[in-house]
Short mmCIF file of C-alpha atoms and ligand atoms in Angstrom, two decimals:
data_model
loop_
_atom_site.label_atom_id
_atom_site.label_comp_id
_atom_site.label_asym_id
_atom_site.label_seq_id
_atom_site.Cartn_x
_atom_site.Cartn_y
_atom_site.Cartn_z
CA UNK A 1 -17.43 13.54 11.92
CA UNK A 2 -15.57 10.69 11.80
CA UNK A 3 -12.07 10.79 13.97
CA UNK A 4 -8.89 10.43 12.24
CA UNK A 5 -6.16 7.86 12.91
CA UNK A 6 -2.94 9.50 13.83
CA UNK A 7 0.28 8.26 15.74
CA UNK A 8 -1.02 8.89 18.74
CA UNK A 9 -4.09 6.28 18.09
CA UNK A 10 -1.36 3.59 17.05
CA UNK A 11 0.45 4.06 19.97
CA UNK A 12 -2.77 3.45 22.25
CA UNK A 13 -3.93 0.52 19.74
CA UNK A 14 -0.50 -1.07 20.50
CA UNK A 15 -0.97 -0.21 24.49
CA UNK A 16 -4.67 -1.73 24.63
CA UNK A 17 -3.57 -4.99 22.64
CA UNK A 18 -5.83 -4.05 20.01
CA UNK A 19 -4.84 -5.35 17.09
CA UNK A 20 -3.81 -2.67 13.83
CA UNK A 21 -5.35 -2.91 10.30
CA UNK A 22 -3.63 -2.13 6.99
CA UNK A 23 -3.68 -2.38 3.69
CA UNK A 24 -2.27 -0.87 0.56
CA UNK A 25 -4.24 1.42 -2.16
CA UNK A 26 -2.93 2.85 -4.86
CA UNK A 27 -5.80 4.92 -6.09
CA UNK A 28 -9.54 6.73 -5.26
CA UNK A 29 -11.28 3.44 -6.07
CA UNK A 30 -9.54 1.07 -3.66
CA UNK A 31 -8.30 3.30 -1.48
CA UNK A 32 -12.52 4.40 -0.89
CA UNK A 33 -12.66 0.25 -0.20
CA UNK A 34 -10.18 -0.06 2.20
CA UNK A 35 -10.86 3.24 4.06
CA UNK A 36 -14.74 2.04 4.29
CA UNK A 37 -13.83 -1.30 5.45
CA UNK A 38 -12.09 0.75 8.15
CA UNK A 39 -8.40 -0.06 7.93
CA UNK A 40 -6.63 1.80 10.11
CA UNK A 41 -3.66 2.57 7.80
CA UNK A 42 -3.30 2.03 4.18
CA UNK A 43 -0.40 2.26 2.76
CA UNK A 44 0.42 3.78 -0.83
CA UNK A 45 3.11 0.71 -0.90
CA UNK A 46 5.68 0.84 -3.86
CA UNK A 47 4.10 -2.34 -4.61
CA UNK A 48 2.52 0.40 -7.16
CA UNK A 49 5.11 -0.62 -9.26
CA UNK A 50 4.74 -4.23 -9.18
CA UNK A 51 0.55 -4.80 -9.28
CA UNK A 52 -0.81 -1.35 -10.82
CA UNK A 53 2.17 -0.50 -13.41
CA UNK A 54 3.68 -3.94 -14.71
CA UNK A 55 7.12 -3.29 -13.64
CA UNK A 56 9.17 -6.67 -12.18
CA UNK A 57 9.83 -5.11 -9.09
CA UNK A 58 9.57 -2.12 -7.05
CA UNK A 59 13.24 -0.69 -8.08
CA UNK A 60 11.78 1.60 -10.83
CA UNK A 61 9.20 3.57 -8.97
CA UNK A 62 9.49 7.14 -8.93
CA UNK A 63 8.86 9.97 -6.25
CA UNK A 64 6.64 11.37 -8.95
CA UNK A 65 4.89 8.07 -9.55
CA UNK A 66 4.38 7.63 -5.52
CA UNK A 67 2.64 11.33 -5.24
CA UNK A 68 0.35 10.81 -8.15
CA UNK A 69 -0.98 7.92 -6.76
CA UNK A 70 -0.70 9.01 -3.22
CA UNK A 71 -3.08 12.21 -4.00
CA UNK A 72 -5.47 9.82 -5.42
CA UNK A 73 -5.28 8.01 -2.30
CA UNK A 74 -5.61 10.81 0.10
CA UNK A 75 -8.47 12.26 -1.25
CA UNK A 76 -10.48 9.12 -0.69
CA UNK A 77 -9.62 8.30 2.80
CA UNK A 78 -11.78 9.58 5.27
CA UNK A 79 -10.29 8.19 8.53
CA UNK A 80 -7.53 5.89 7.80
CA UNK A 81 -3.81 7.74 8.41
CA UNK A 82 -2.05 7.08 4.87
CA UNK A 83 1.52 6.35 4.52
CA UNK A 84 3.26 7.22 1.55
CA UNK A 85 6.11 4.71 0.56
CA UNK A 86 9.26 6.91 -0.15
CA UNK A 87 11.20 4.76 -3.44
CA UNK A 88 14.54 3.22 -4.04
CA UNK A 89 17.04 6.10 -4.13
CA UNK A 90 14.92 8.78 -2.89
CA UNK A 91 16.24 8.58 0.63
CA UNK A 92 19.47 6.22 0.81
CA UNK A 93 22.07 8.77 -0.63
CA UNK A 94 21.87 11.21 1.66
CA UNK A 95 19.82 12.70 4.77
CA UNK A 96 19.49 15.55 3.14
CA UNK A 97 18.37 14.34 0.07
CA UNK A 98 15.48 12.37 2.10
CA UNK A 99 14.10 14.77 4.25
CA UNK A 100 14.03 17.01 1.32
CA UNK A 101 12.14 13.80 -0.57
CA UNK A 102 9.97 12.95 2.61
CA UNK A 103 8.93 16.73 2.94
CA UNK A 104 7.93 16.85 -1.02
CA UNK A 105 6.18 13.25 -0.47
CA UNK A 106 3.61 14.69 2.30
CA UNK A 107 3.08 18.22 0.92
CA UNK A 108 2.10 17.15 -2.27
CA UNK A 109 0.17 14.56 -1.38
CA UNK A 110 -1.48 15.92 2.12
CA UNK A 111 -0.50 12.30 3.64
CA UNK A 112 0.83 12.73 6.84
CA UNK A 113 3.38 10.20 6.68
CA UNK A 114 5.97 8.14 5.01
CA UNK A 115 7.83 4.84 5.04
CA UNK A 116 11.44 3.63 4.55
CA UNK A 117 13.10 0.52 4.11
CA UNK A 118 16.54 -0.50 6.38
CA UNK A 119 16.96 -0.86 10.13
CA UNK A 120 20.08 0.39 11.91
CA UNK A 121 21.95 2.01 8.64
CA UNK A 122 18.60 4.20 8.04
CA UNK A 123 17.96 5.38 12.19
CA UNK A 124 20.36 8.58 11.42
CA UNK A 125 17.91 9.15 8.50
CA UNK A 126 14.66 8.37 9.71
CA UNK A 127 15.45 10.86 12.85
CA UNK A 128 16.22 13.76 10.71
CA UNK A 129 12.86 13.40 9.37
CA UNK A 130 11.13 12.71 12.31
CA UNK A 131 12.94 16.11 13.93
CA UNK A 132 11.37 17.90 10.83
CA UNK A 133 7.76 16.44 12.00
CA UNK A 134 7.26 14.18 9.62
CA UNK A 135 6.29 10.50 11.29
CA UNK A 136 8.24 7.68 9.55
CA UNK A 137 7.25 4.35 9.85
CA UNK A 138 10.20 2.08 9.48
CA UNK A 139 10.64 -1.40 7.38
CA UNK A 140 12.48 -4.84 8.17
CA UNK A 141 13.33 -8.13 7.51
CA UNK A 142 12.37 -8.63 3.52
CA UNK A 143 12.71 -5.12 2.57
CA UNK A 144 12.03 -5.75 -1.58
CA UNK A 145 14.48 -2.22 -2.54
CA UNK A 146 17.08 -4.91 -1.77
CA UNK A 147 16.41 -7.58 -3.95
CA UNK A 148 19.17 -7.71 -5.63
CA UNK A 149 21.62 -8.07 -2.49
CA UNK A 150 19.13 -10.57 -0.84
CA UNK A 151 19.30 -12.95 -4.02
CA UNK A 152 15.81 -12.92 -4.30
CA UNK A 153 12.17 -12.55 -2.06
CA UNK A 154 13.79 -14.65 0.49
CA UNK A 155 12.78 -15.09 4.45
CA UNK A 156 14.96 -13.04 6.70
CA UNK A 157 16.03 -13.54 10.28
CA UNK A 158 16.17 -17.45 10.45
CA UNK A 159 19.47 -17.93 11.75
CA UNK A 160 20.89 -16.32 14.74
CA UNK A 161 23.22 -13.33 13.45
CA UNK A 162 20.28 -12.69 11.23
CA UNK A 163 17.72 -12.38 14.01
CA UNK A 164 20.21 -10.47 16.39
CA UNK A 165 20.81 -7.96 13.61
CA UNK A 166 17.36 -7.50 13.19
CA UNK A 167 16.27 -7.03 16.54
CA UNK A 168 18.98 -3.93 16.41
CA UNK A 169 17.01 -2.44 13.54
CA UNK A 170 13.67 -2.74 15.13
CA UNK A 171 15.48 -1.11 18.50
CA UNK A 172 17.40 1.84 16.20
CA UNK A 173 14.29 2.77 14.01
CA UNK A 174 12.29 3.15 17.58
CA UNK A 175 15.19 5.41 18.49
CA UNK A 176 15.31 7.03 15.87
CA UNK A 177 11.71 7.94 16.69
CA UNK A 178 9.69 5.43 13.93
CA UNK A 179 6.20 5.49 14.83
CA UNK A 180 5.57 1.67 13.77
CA UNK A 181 7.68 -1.03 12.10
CA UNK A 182 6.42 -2.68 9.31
CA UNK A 183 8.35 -6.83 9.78
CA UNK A 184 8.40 -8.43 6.66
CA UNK A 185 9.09 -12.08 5.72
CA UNK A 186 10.47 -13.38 8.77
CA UNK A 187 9.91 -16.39 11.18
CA UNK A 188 7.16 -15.79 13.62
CA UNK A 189 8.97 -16.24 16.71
CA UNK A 190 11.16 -13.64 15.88
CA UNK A 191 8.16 -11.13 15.17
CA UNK A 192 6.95 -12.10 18.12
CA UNK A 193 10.10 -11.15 20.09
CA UNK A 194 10.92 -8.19 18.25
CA UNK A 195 6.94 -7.06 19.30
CA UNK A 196 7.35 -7.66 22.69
CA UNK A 197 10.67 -5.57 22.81
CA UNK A 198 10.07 -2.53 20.72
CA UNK A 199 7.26 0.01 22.56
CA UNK A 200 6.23 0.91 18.71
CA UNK A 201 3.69 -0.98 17.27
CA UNK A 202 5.06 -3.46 14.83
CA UNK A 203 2.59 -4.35 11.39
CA UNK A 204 3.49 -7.68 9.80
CA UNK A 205 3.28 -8.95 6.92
CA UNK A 206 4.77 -12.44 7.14
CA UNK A 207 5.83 -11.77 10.44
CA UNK A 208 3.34 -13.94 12.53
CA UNK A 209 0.08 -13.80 14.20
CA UNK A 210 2.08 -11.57 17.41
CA UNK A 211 2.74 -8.32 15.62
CA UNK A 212 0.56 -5.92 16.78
CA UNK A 213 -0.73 -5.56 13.08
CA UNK A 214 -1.22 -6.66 9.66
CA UNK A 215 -0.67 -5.40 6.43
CA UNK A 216 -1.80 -6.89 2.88
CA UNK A 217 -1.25 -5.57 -0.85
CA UNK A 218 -4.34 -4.65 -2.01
CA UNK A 219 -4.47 -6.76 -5.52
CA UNK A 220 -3.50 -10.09 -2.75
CA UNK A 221 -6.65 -9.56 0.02
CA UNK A 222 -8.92 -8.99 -3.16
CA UNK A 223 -7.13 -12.25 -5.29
CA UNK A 224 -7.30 -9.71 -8.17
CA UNK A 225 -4.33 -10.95 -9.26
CA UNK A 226 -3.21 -14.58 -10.51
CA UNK A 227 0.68 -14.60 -10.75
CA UNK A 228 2.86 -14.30 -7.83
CA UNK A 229 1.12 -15.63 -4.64
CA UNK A 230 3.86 -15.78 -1.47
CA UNK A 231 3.10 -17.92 1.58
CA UNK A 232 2.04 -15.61 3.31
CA UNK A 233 -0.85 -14.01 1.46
CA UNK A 234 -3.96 -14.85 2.09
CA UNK A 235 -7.29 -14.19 -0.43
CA UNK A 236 -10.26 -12.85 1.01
CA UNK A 237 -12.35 -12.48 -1.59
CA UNK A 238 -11.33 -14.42 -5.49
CA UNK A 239 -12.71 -10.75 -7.74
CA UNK A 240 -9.92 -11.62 -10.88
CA UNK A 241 -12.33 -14.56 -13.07
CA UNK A 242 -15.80 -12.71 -11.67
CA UNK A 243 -14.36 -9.24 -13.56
CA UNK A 244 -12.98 -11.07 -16.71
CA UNK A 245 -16.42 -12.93 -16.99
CA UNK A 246 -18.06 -9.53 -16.46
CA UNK A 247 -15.82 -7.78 -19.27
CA UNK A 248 -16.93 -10.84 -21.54
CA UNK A 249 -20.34 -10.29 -20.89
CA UNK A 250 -20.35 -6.86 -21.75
CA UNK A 251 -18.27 -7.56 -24.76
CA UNK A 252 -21.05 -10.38 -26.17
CA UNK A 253 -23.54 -7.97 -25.63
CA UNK A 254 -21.78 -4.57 -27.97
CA UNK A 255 -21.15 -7.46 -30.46
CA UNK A 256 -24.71 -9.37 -30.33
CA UNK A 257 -25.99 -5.69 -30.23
CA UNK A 258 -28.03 -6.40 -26.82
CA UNK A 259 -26.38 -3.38 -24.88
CA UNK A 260 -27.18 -0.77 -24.80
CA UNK A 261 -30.51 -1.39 -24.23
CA UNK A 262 -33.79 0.91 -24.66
CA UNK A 263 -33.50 1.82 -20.76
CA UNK A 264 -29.43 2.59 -21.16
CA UNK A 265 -30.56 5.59 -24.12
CA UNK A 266 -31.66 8.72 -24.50
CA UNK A 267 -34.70 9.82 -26.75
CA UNK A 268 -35.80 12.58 -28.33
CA UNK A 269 -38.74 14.63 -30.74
CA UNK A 270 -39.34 11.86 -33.45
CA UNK A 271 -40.40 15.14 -35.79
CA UNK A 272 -37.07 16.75 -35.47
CA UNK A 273 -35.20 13.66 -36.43
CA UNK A 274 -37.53 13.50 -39.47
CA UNK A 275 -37.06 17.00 -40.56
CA UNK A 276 -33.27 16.02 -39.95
CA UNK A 277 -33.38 12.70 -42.21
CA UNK A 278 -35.12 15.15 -45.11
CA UNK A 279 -32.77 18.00 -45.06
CA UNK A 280 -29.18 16.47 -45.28
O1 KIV B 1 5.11 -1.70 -1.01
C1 KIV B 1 4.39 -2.37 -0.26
O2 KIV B 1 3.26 -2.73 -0.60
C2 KIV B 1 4.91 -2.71 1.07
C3 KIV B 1 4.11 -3.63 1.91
C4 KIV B 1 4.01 -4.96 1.34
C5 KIV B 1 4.58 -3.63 3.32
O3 KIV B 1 5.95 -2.24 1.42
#
């Protein structure tokens, strides 16, 4: 059977300098890819919002929209540890509110843990969830639930107070008991210091080659999408043109009336479809 990934395997990952694998899913299908490819973690990101449901940024996802998807997810991974991205307003009103939201995010879904944006303001929050059980894993830097107040998907951390302040977070969400740190959008040099003084493992994702992990959106490692490409994504495969040209082929074929053809169909009695024709 295979063996599980669970905090404890992160921990040792980040101990034995071996580096972390993640990805998002959002769904069965590519959350069956990304689990088979063996990604340690994949992440049921609230970039649902953005790359599977059309919506200009992540602000309108729902708790309901993150479990449906989430369930879809879980289901399909076999040995990756899914996280379960907890939406804007779910957890920044009160503790309370998101250990009730955190608690509702793993039951229903049977993911064993969730994620949070914010550094130092969230470590009172993401400790009352951790005391419940529930492993968070924390998010920095370009945290995208705060678009609005960053004026935009713009690199974090570059000048000093920046970096000093973020270097707090990173040291409040560890704790606070975070399991991992996701670093988003920053300079390398400061993922590479905040890595070196957090014992948590830290997952970037435009954070530089030192975190102790990566993570990509799904639709991005795939290049199954052709709008929005940041810096720091990186296509591993082009599938977007290859599945339009395969939805035109299929589409010439119903119209020239090649498909289906005699091997994609059923036959039956020749006799009874005559005695058929006759009677009505
Ligand atoms: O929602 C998401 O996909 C994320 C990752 C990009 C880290 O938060």
């Amino acid at each position: 059977m295979t063996k599980r990934i669970t905090t404890l395997t992160l921990a040792g990952m980040k101990e034995n300098k071996e580096k972390i694998t993640m990805a998002t899913a959002y769904d069965y299908a590519s959350a069956k890819v990304a689990d088979d490819a063996g990604m340690e973690m994949i992440l049921v990101g609230d970039s649902l919002g953005m790359v599977v449901l059309g919506y200009e940024n992540t602000l309108g996802v729902t708790l309901a929209e993150m479990i449906h998807h989430g369930k879809a997810v879980v289901r399909a991974a076999k040995r990756a540890m899914v996280v379960i991205d907890l939406p804007f307003m779910t957890y920044q009103v009160t503790k309370e509110d998101a250990l009730r939201n955190a608690g509702r995010a793993i039951q229903e879904t049977g993911a064993p843990a969730v994620k949070l944006e914010g550094g130092e303001e969230m470590a009172k929050t993401v400790e009352k969830i951790v005391r419940a059980g529930i492993p968070v894993v924390g998010h920095i830097g370009l945290t995208p639930q705060s678009v609005g107040q960053m004026g935009g998907f713009v690199v974090q951390g570059k000048n000093e107070r920046m970096a000093r302040q973020l270097l707090k977070d990173a040291l409040a969400l560890e704790d606070a008991g975070a399991c991992a740190v996701v670093l988003e959008g920053i300079p390398w040099q400061l993922g590479q210091l905040i890595t070196e003084k957090i014992t948590i493992p830290t997952i970037g994702i435009g954070a530089g080659v030192y975190c102790d992990g990566q993570v990509l959106v799904y639709h991005d490692i795939l290049g199954l999408q052709t709008e929005l490409r940041p810096k720091f994504v990186k296509q591993f495969g082009q599938f977007y043109h290859p599945m339009v040209d395969a939805m035109r082929a299929y589409a010439k074929e119903v119209k020239d009336a090649a498909f289906p053809a005699p091997e994609h169909t059923f036959t039956m009695d020749e006799n009874i479809i005559e005695r058929l024709r006759e009677k009505f």
